[in-house]
Structures are given as structure tokens and as C-alpha cells.
Amino acid sequence: YEINEIRVYECTNFPMKWVYKKTILKGFPAVDTLIFKKNRYWYLITNIDSTNSCDFSSELYCYYTKNKSPITKNWIAHSQNPILYNANFARNGGLINYQNSLFRVSQNINFDKYGEGFQLRKIVKISPSFYAEKNLNLKLNLFNKSHHLSYANGLISFDIKNN
């Protein structure tokens, strides 16, 4: 976020070697960016600090493109941006693609403790003009100090802060 760009890197030797591919959005600080394809569009959802106060937990923004690849500069801002404005659940924590449904993982925000867990929120509808998600009232505390959980195509990824 410190360079005000969203960049794409390619892993050439997992997990240690990553090569810069392209800057796809710039001009604002963003964190926890997720990119996925749904109904012929690529979507990018990310947390942006529009107040320049290092608050990346309150606002969730969406961009979309109809390009064949998400590695493009042709991203269009969603008309509802910010698509969510709530520090309790706007912070991205991953994406679960399961049985043709998308679930956004949001971080449980506790400003005194990092990685307090996750909430699962079903993306009910996403299009270039509309975004809606539903809280499933399911809180997960899988790991102490975890920040990210994603699942797709039989693969799961997560991280844990070790200290």
C-alpha cells in the first residue's frame, strides 16, 4: 500500500521467488486485494484507506474488467464504491469458491489483537452495477493470529503470524 499501487507478481519458484508482472491499479493505498472471475467478468475487491489514516478495515472497493486476463490496466470502478463501509466486516481475509458459490472471508477486527478470526459472508450477487453479500453468522477461529483463508479447486491456503 505504501507505493499506492496494486501489483501482480508471478511465482517462478514457490515459495521463494516472485517476479513482478504488472501494475494493474495505482493512485491510492490498498491492501488485501482479491481477484476472481464470475459471469464473464474479472472482479477485484480490495480495502482502500480513503482517509489516509491507515484505516484499511472500514471500506471495501470493487473494480471489474471484461478482459480475458486480469493482468490488465483496464479496470473500471464499481458504481457502488465503496461497496461496503463497516469496520466490523469490510476487511478482506480471503475467498472461498465452493459449489459454484462465492464466499468472502472477512477478518474479525479487534484493533488490540491481530488475527482474531474470520467471518464467512456469501456473495449473493456481483455485477458491474450491483454488489450484495449476506452474513452467514459463522465465525471461525481456526488458527491463532491468522489473517487469510482461501479455498478453490480443492486447494486451501491460509497464513499464520508467528511470534
PDB file of C-alpha atoms in Angstrom:
ATOM      1  CA  TYR A   1       0.000   0.000   0.000  1.00  0.00           C
ATOM      2  CA  GLU A   2       2.895   2.384   0.639  1.00  0.00           C
ATOM      3  CA  ILE A   3       3.558   2.874  -3.082  1.00  0.00           C
ATOM      4  CA  ASN A   4      -0.153   3.385  -3.911  1.00  0.00           C
ATOM      5  CA  GLU A   5      -0.273   0.513  -6.419  1.00  0.00           C
ATOM      6  CA  ILE A   6      -1.870  -2.878  -6.823  1.00  0.00           C
ATOM      7  CA  ARG A   7       0.723  -5.100  -8.483  1.00  0.00           C
ATOM      8  CA  VAL A   8       0.652  -8.621  -9.886  1.00  0.00           C
ATOM      9  CA  TYR A   9       3.598 -10.931  -9.297  1.00  0.00           C
ATOM     10  CA  GLU A  10       4.267 -14.378 -10.726  1.00  0.00           C
ATOM     11  CA  CYS A  11       5.741 -17.108  -8.565  1.00  0.00           C
ATOM     12  CA  THR A  12       8.578 -18.718 -10.516  1.00  0.00           C
ATOM     13  CA  ASN A  13       9.921 -20.912  -7.707  1.00  0.00           C
ATOM     14  CA  PHE A  14       7.386 -21.463  -4.925  1.00  0.00           C
ATOM     15  CA  PRO A  15       7.517 -20.089  -2.329  1.00  0.00           C
ATOM     16  CA  MET A  16      10.719 -18.077  -2.523  1.00  0.00           C
ATOM     17  CA  LYS A  17      10.957 -16.450  -5.970  1.00  0.00           C
ATOM     18  CA  TRP A  18       8.406 -13.935  -7.248  1.00  0.00           C
ATOM     19  CA  VAL A  19       8.732 -11.817 -10.381  1.00  0.00           C
ATOM     20  CA  TYR A  20       6.905  -8.507 -10.905  1.00  0.00           C
ATOM     21  CA  LYS A  21       4.489  -8.716 -13.867  1.00  0.00           C
ATOM     22  CA  LYS A  22       2.404  -5.538 -13.965  1.00  0.00           C
ATOM     23  CA  THR A  23       0.843  -2.689 -12.007  1.00  0.00           C
ATOM     24  CA  ILE A  24      -2.905  -3.007 -12.584  1.00  0.00           C
ATOM     25  CA  LEU A  25      -4.218  -0.111 -10.459  1.00  0.00           C
ATOM     26  CA  LYS A  26      -2.465   2.880  -8.935  1.00  0.00           C
ATOM     27  CA  GLY A  27      -3.054   6.191  -7.238  1.00  0.00           C
ATOM     28  CA  PHE A  28      -4.378   5.013  -3.872  1.00  0.00           C
ATOM     29  CA  PRO A  29      -3.287   2.845  -0.920  1.00  0.00           C
ATOM     30  CA  ALA A  30      -4.881  -0.630  -0.945  1.00  0.00           C
ATOM     31  CA  VAL A  31      -4.444  -3.919   0.942  1.00  0.00           C
ATOM     32  CA  ASP A  32      -5.802  -7.473   0.938  1.00  0.00           C
ATOM     33  CA  THR A  33      -6.738  -7.475  -2.726  1.00  0.00           C
ATOM     34  CA  LEU A  34      -8.670 -10.423  -4.157  1.00  0.00           C
ATOM     35  CA  ILE A  35      -9.130 -11.127  -7.879  1.00  0.00           C
ATOM     36  CA  PHE A  36     -11.646 -13.652  -9.211  1.00  0.00           C
ATOM     37  CA  LYS A  37     -13.768 -14.415 -12.263  1.00  0.00           C
ATOM     38  CA  LYS A  38     -17.576 -14.584 -12.209  1.00  0.00           C
ATOM     39  CA  ASN A  39     -20.038 -14.478 -15.128  1.00  0.00           C
ATOM     40  CA  ARG A  40     -17.590 -13.376 -17.862  1.00  0.00           C
ATOM     41  CA  TYR A  41     -16.077 -10.574 -15.741  1.00  0.00           C
ATOM     42  CA  TRP A  42     -12.953 -10.390 -13.642  1.00  0.00           C
ATOM     43  CA  TYR A  43     -13.543  -8.691 -10.295  1.00  0.00           C
ATOM     44  CA  LEU A  44     -11.027  -7.123  -7.961  1.00  0.00           C
ATOM     45  CA  ILE A  45     -12.120  -6.352  -4.410  1.00  0.00           C
ATOM     46  CA  THR A  46      -9.749  -4.537  -2.106  1.00  0.00           C
ATOM     47  CA  ASN A  47      -9.561  -2.461   1.047  1.00  0.00           C
ATOM     48  CA  ILE A  48      -8.714   1.184   0.456  1.00  0.00           C
ATOM     49  CA  ASP A  49      -7.937   3.843   3.027  1.00  0.00           C
ATOM     50  CA  SER A  50      -9.654   6.905   1.575  1.00  0.00           C
ATOM     51  CA  THR A  51      -8.895   8.957   4.709  1.00  0.00           C
ATOM     52  CA  ASN A  52      -5.092   8.410   4.690  1.00  0.00           C
ATOM     53  CA  SER A  53      -5.289   7.413   8.367  1.00  0.00           C
ATOM     54  CA  CYS A  54      -4.061   3.801   7.894  1.00  0.00           C
ATOM     55  CA  ASP A  55      -7.616   2.503   8.375  1.00  0.00           C
ATOM     56  CA  PHE A  56      -7.825  -0.334   5.868  1.00  0.00           C
ATOM     57  CA  SER A  57     -10.651  -2.080   7.724  1.00  0.00           C
ATOM     58  CA  SER A  58     -13.628   0.182   7.035  1.00  0.00           C
ATOM     59  CA  GLU A  59     -14.009   0.434   3.256  1.00  0.00           C
ATOM     60  CA  LEU A  60     -14.270  -2.326   0.644  1.00  0.00           C
ATOM     61  CA  TYR A  61     -13.999  -1.326  -3.010  1.00  0.00           C
ATOM     62  CA  CYS A  62     -14.699  -3.244  -6.202  1.00  0.00           C
ATOM     63  CA  TYR A  63     -13.346  -2.966  -9.748  1.00  0.00           C
ATOM     64  CA  TYR A  64     -14.170  -5.063 -12.798  1.00  0.00           C
ATOM     65  CA  THR A  65     -12.930  -5.801 -16.297  1.00  0.00           C
ATOM     66  CA  LYS A  66     -14.185  -7.879 -19.197  1.00  0.00           C
ATOM     67  CA  ASN A  67     -10.644  -8.555 -20.452  1.00  0.00           C
ATOM     68  CA  LYS A  68      -9.633 -12.169 -20.986  1.00  0.00           C
ATOM     69  CA  SER A  69      -6.935 -11.792 -18.343  1.00  0.00           C
ATOM     70  CA  PRO A  70      -6.967  -9.929 -15.023  1.00  0.00           C
ATOM     71  CA  ILE A  71      -3.422  -8.731 -15.722  1.00  0.00           C
ATOM     72  CA  THR A  72      -4.614  -5.525 -17.347  1.00  0.00           C
ATOM     73  CA  LYS A  73      -4.845  -1.814 -16.652  1.00  0.00           C
ATOM     74  CA  ASN A  74      -8.464  -1.756 -17.916  1.00  0.00           C
ATOM     75  CA  TRP A  75     -10.149  -1.950 -14.516  1.00  0.00           C
ATOM     76  CA  ILE A  76     -13.383   0.044 -14.049  1.00  0.00           C
ATOM     77  CA  ALA A  77     -14.518   1.300 -10.638  1.00  0.00           C
ATOM     78  CA  HIS A  78     -17.785  -0.221  -9.444  1.00  0.00           C
ATOM     79  CA  SER A  79     -20.686   2.244  -9.344  1.00  0.00           C
ATOM     80  CA  GLN A  80     -21.446   1.381  -5.669  1.00  0.00           C
ATOM     81  CA  ASN A  81     -17.918   2.074  -4.376  1.00  0.00           C
ATOM     82  CA  PRO A  82     -17.278   1.677  -1.576  1.00  0.00           C
ATOM     83  CA  ILE A  83     -19.371  -1.494  -1.842  1.00  0.00           C
ATOM     84  CA  LEU A  84     -19.118  -1.922   1.943  1.00  0.00           C
ATOM     85  CA  TYR A  85     -18.439   0.626   4.641  1.00  0.00           C
ATOM     86  CA  ASN A  86     -18.231  -1.083   8.020  1.00  0.00           C
ATOM     87  CA  ALA A  87     -15.122  -1.757  10.103  1.00  0.00           C
ATOM     88  CA  ASN A  88     -16.744  -4.870  11.603  1.00  0.00           C
ATOM     89  CA  PHE A  89     -16.679  -6.859   8.359  1.00  0.00           C
ATOM     90  CA  ALA A  90     -15.284  -4.915   5.396  1.00  0.00           C
ATOM     91  CA  ARG A  91     -11.671  -6.117   5.739  1.00  0.00           C
ATOM     92  CA  ASN A  92     -10.844  -8.884   3.246  1.00  0.00           C
ATOM     93  CA  GLY A  93      -9.500 -12.130   4.583  1.00  0.00           C
ATOM     94  CA  GLY A  94      -9.820 -14.425   1.579  1.00  0.00           C
ATOM     95  CA  LEU A  95     -12.250 -16.016  -0.844  1.00  0.00           C
ATOM     96  CA  ILE A  96     -13.910 -19.421  -0.887  1.00  0.00           C
ATOM     97  CA  ASN A  97     -15.213 -20.745  -4.190  1.00  0.00           C
ATOM     98  CA  TYR A  98     -17.347 -23.768  -3.346  1.00  0.00           C
ATOM     99  CA  GLN A  99     -20.060 -25.488  -5.421  1.00  0.00           C
ATOM    100  CA  ASN A 100     -20.406 -22.507  -7.773  1.00  0.00           C
ATOM    101  CA  SER A 101     -20.918 -20.089  -4.865  1.00  0.00           C
ATOM    102  CA  LEU A 102     -18.524 -17.387  -3.686  1.00  0.00           C
ATOM    103  CA  PHE A 103     -17.951 -16.665  -0.021  1.00  0.00           C
ATOM    104  CA  ARG A 104     -15.909 -13.654   1.033  1.00  0.00           C
ATOM    105  CA  VAL A 105     -13.907 -14.225   4.162  1.00  0.00           C
ATOM    106  CA  SER A 106     -13.786 -11.100   6.305  1.00  0.00           C
ATOM    107  CA  GLN A 107     -11.365 -10.573   9.135  1.00  0.00           C
ATOM    108  CA  ASN A 108     -12.741 -10.179  12.639  1.00  0.00           C
ATOM    109  CA  ILE A 109     -11.394  -6.786  13.538  1.00  0.00           C
ATOM    110  CA  ASN A 110     -10.044  -6.348  17.034  1.00  0.00           C
ATOM    111  CA  PHE A 111      -7.678  -3.418  16.965  1.00  0.00           C
ATOM    112  CA  ASP A 112      -5.789  -4.720  20.006  1.00  0.00           C
ATOM    113  CA  LYS A 113      -5.174  -8.229  18.632  1.00  0.00           C
ATOM    114  CA  TYR A 114      -4.149  -9.334  15.152  1.00  0.00           C
ATOM    115  CA  GLY A 115      -5.886 -12.324  13.579  1.00  0.00           C
ATOM    116  CA  GLU A 116      -8.816 -12.817  15.936  1.00  0.00           C
ATOM    117  CA  GLY A 117     -10.601 -14.997  13.373  1.00  0.00           C
ATOM    118  CA  PHE A 118     -12.873 -14.775  10.350  1.00  0.00           C
ATOM    119  CA  GLN A 119     -16.475 -14.325   9.343  1.00  0.00           C
ATOM    120  CA  LEU A 120     -17.998 -16.003   6.303  1.00  0.00           C
ATOM    121  CA  ARG A 121     -20.135 -13.805   4.045  1.00  0.00           C
ATOM    122  CA  LYS A 122     -21.853 -15.191   0.944  1.00  0.00           C
ATOM    123  CA  ILE A 123     -21.603 -13.014  -2.165  1.00  0.00           C
ATOM    124  CA  VAL A 124     -25.273 -13.047  -3.136  1.00  0.00           C
ATOM    125  CA  LYS A 125     -24.845 -11.005  -6.305  1.00  0.00           C
ATOM    126  CA  ILE A 126     -21.959  -9.335  -8.069  1.00  0.00           C
ATOM    127  CA  SER A 127     -22.208  -7.491 -11.373  1.00  0.00           C
ATOM    128  CA  PRO A 128     -20.699  -4.293 -12.791  1.00  0.00           C
ATOM    129  CA  SER A 129     -23.642  -2.349 -11.339  1.00  0.00           C
ATOM    130  CA  PHE A 130     -24.624  -4.233  -8.165  1.00  0.00           C
ATOM    131  CA  TYR A 131     -22.957  -5.904  -5.179  1.00  0.00           C
ATOM    132  CA  ALA A 132     -24.623  -7.669  -2.254  1.00  0.00           C
ATOM    133  CA  GLU A 133     -23.415 -10.128   0.339  1.00  0.00           C
ATOM    134  CA  LYS A 134     -25.051 -11.907   3.254  1.00  0.00           C
ATOM    135  CA  ASN A 135     -23.548 -12.555   6.667  1.00  0.00           C
ATOM    136  CA  LEU A 136     -23.726 -16.280   7.403  1.00  0.00           C
ATOM    137  CA  ASN A 137     -23.274 -15.660  11.157  1.00  0.00           C
ATOM    138  CA  LEU A 138     -20.394 -18.098  11.131  1.00  0.00           C
ATOM    139  CA  LYS A 139     -17.256 -17.024  12.911  1.00  0.00           C
ATOM    140  CA  LEU A 140     -14.124 -19.124  12.537  1.00  0.00           C
ATOM    141  CA  ASN A 141     -11.130 -19.115  14.828  1.00  0.00           C
ATOM    142  CA  LEU A 142      -9.055 -21.752  13.058  1.00  0.00           C
ATOM    143  CA  PHE A 143      -5.616 -20.519  13.963  1.00  0.00           C
ATOM    144  CA  ASN A 144      -4.165 -18.025  16.372  1.00  0.00           C
ATOM    145  CA  LYS A 145      -3.183 -14.810  14.600  1.00  0.00           C
ATOM    146  CA  SER A 146      -4.411 -15.835  11.157  1.00  0.00           C
ATOM    147  CA  HIS A 147      -5.119 -13.218   8.521  1.00  0.00           C
ATOM    148  CA  HIS A 148      -6.081 -15.072   5.336  1.00  0.00           C
ATOM    149  CA  LEU A 149      -8.146 -18.122   4.326  1.00  0.00           C
ATOM    150  CA  SER A 150      -8.982 -19.099   0.735  1.00  0.00           C
ATOM    151  CA  TYR A 151     -10.294 -22.214  -0.979  1.00  0.00           C
ATOM    152  CA  ALA A 152     -10.759 -23.108  -4.665  1.00  0.00           C
ATOM    153  CA  ASN A 153     -10.381 -26.208  -6.820  1.00  0.00           C
ATOM    154  CA  GLY A 154      -9.640 -28.454  -3.851  1.00  0.00           C
ATOM    155  CA  LEU A 155      -6.800 -26.249  -2.568  1.00  0.00           C
ATOM    156  CA  ILE A 156      -6.820 -24.285   0.668  1.00  0.00           C
ATOM    157  CA  SER A 157      -4.422 -21.502   1.626  1.00  0.00           C
ATOM    158  CA  PHE A 158      -4.023 -19.666   4.902  1.00  0.00           C
ATOM    159  CA  ASP A 159      -1.408 -17.735   6.798  1.00  0.00           C
ATOM    160  CA  ILE A 160      -0.392 -17.535  10.423  1.00  0.00           C
ATOM    161  CA  LYS A 161       1.593 -14.790  12.111  1.00  0.00           C
ATOM    162  CA  ASN A 162       4.324 -16.424  14.136  1.00  0.00           C
ATOM    163  CA  ASN A 163       5.616 -14.561  17.188  1.00  0.00           C
TER     164      ASN A 163
END
